[in-house]
PDB file of C-alpha atoms in Angstrom:
ATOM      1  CA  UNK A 976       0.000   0.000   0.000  1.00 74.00           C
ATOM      2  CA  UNK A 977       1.311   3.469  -0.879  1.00 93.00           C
ATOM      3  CA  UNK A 978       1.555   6.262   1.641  1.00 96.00           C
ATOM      4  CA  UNK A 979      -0.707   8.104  -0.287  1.00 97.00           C
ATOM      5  CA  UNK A 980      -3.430   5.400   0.231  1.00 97.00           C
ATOM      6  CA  UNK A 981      -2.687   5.985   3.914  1.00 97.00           C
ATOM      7  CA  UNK A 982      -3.472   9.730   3.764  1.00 98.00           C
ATOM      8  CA  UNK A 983      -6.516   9.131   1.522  1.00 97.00           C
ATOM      9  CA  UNK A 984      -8.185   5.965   2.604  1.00 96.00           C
ATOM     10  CA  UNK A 985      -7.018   5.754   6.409  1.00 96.00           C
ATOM     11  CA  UNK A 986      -6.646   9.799   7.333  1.00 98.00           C
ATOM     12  CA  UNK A 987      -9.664  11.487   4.806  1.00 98.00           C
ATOM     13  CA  UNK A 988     -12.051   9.002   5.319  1.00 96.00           C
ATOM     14  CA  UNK A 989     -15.405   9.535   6.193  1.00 95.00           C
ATOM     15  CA  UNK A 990     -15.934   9.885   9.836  1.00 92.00           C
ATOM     16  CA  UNK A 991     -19.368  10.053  10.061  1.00 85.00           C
ATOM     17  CA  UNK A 992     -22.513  12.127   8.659  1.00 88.00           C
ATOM     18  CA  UNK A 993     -20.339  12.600   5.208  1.00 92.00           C
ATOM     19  CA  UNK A 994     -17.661  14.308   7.475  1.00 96.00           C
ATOM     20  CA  UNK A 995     -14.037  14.388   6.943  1.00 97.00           C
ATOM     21  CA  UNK A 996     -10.956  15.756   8.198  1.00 98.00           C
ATOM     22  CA  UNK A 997      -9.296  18.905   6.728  1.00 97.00           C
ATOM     23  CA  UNK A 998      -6.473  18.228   5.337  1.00 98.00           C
ATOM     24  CA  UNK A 999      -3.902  14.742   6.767  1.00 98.00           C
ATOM     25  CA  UNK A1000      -0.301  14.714   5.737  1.00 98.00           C
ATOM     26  CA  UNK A1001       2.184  11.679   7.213  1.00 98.00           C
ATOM     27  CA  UNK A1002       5.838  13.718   7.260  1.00 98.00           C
ATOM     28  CA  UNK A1003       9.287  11.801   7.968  1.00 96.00           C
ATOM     29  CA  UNK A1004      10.576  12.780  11.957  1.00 94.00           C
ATOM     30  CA  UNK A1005      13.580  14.459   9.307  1.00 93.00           C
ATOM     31  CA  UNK A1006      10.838  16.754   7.284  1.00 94.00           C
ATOM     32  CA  UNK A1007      10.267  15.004   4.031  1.00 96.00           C
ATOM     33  CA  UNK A1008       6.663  14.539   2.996  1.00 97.00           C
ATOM     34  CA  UNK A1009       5.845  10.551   2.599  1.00 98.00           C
ATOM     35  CA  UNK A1010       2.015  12.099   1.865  1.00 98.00           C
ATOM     36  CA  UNK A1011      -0.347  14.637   1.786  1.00 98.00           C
ATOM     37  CA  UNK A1012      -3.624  15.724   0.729  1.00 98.00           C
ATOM     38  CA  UNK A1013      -4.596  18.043  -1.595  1.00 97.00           C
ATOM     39  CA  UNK A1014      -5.412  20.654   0.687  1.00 97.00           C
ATOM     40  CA  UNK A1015      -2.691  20.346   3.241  1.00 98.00           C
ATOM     41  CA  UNK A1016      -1.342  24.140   3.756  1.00 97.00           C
ATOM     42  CA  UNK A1017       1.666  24.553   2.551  1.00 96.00           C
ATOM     43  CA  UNK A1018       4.433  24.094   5.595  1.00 96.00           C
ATOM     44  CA  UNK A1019       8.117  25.703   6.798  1.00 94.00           C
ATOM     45  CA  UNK A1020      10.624  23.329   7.438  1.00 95.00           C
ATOM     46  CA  UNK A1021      11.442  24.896  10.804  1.00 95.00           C
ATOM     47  CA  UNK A1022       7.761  24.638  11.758  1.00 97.00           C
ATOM     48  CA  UNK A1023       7.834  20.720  11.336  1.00 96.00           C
ATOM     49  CA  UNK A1024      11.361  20.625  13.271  1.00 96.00           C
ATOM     50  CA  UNK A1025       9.906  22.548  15.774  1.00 96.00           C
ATOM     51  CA  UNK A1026       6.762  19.686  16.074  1.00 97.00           C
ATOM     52  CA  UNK A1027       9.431  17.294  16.476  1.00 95.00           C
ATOM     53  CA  UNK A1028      11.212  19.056  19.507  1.00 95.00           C
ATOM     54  CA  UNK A1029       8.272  19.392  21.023  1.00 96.00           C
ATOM     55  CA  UNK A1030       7.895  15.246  21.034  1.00 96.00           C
ATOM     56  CA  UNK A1031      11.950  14.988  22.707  1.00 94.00           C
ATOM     57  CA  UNK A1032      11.323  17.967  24.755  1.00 94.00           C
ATOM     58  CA  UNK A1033       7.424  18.044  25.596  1.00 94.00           C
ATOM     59  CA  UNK A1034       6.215  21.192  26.497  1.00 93.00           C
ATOM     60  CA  UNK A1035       8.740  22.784  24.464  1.00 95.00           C
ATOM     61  CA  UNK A1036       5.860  24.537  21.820  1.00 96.00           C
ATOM     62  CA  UNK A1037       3.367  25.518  24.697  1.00 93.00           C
ATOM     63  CA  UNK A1038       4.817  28.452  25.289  1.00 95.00           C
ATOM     64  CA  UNK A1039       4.873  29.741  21.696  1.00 95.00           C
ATOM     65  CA  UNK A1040       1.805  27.475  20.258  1.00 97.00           C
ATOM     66  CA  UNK A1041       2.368  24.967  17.377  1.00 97.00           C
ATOM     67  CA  UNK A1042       2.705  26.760  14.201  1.00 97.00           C
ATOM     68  CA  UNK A1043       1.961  24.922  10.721  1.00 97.00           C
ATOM     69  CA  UNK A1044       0.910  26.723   7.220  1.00 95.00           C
ATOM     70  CA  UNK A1045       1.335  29.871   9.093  1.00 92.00           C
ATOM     71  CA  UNK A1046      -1.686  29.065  11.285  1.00 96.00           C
ATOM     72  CA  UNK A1047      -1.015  29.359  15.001  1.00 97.00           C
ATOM     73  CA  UNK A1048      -3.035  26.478  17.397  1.00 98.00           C
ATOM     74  CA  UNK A1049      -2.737  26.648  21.143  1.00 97.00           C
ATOM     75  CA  UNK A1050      -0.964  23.513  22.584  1.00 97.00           C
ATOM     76  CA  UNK A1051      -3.662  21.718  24.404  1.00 94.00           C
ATOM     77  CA  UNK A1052      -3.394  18.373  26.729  1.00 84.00           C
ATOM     78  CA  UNK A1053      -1.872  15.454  24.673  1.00 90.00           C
ATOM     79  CA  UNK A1054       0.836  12.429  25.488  1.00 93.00           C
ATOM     80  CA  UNK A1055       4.338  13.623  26.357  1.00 93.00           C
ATOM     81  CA  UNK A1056       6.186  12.039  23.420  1.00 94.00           C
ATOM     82  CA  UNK A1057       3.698  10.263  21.372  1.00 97.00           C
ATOM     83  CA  UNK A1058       0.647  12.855  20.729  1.00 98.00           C
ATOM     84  CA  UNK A1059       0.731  16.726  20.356  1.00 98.00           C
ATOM     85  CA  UNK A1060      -3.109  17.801  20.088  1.00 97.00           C
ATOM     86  CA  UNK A1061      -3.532  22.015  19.104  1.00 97.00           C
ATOM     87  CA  UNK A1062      -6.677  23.720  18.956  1.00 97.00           C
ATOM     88  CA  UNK A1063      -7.586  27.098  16.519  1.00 97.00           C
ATOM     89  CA  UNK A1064     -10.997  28.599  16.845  1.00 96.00           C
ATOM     90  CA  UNK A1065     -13.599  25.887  15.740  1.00 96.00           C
ATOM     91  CA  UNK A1066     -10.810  23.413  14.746  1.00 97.00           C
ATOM     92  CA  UNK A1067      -7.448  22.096  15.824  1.00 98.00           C
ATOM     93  CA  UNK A1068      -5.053  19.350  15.101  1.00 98.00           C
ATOM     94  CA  UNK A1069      -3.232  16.385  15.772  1.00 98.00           C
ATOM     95  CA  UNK A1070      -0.393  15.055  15.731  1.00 98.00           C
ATOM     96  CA  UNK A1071       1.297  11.235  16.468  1.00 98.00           C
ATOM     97  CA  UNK A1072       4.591  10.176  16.664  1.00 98.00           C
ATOM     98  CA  UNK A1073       5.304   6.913  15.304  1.00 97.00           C
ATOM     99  CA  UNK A1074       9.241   5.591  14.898  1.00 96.00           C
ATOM    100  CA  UNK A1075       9.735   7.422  11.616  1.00 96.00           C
ATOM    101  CA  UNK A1076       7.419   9.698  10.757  1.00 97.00           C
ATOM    102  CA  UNK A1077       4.602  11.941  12.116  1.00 98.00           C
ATOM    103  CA  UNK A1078       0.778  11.569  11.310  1.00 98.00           C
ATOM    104  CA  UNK A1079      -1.037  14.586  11.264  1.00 98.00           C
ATOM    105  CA  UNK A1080      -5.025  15.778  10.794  1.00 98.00           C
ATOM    106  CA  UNK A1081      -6.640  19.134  10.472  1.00 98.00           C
ATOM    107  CA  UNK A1082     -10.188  19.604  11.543  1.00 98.00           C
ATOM    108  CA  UNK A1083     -12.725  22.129  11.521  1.00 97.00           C
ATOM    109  CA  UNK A1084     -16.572  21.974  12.625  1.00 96.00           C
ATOM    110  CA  UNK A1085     -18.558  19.807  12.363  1.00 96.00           C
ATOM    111  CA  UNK A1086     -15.972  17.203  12.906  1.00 97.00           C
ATOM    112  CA  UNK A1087     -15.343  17.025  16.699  1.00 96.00           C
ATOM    113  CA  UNK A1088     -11.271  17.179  18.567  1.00 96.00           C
ATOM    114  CA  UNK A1089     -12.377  13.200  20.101  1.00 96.00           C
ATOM    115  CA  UNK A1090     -12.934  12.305  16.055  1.00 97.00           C
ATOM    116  CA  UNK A1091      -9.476  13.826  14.479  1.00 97.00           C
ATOM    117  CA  UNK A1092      -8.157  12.034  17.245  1.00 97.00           C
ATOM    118  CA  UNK A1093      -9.433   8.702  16.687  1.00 97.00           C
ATOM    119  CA  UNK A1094      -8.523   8.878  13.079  1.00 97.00           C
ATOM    120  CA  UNK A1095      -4.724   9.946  13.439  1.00 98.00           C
ATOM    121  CA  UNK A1096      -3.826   7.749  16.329  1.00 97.00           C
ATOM    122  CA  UNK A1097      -5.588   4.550  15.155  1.00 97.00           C
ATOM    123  CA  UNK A1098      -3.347   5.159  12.023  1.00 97.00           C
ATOM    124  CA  UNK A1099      -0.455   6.373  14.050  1.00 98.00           C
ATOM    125  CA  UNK A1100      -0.153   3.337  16.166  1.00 97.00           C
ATOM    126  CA  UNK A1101      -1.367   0.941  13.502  1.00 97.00           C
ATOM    127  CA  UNK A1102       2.029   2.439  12.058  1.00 97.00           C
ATOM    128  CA  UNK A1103       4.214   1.208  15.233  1.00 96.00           C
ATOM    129  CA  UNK A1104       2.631  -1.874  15.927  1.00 96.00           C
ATOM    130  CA  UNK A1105       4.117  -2.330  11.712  1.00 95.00           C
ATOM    131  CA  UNK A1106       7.645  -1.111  13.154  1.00 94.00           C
ATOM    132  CA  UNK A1107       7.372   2.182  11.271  1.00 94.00           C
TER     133      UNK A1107
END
């Protein structure tokens, strides 16, 4: 299966009601992009780097907020070193660590924080159970 079937079929899928995420993206822990969709905002390198301090140094982006496509989310509860969860307004995001790479969703109303969850970490730890 191709990352990209990851993003679309595992990460934009339809959550309920017709609903979907955002935008999903799976990014290497050094930056690259294994997939994305379509409508993933366009990223800065240092912003991704500074997601992946925050999962060796936790706490590390709550000061500033994590920052991705230029949007700002404020750092909300997650799991030191395995899940960074943001929230912006009427959406947020997630993010999960797995051994290589990072999973990430984007949500906005009507989809709920509990759902983007769900959907990224199911994925995310599917991916580590597979050694990845």
């Amino acid at each position: 299966m191709s990352w990209q079937t990851y993003v679309d079929d595992h990460l934009m899928c339809d959550i309920g009601d017709g609903h979907t995420l955002t935008s999903a993206a799976i990014i290497g822990l050094d930056g690259s992009v294994w997939a994305q969709s379509s409508s993933f905002p366009k990223f800065k390198p240092e912003e991704i780097a500074a997601i992946s301090k925050d999962f060796d140094e936790p706490g590390s982006l709550a000061p500033t907020g994590l920052h991705l496509g230029g949007a700002k989310y404020m750092v909300i509860q997650g799991e030191a070193g395995a899940v960074i969860r943001g929230k912006k307004g009427t959406g947020g995001i997630t993010v999960k660590k797995t051994g290589q790479a990072m999973v990430l969703g984007i949500y906005d109303e009507p989809v709920t924080p509990g759902q983007c969850n769900m959907v990224v970490e199911r994925l995310g730890d599917y991916l580590v159970d597979q050694g990845l």
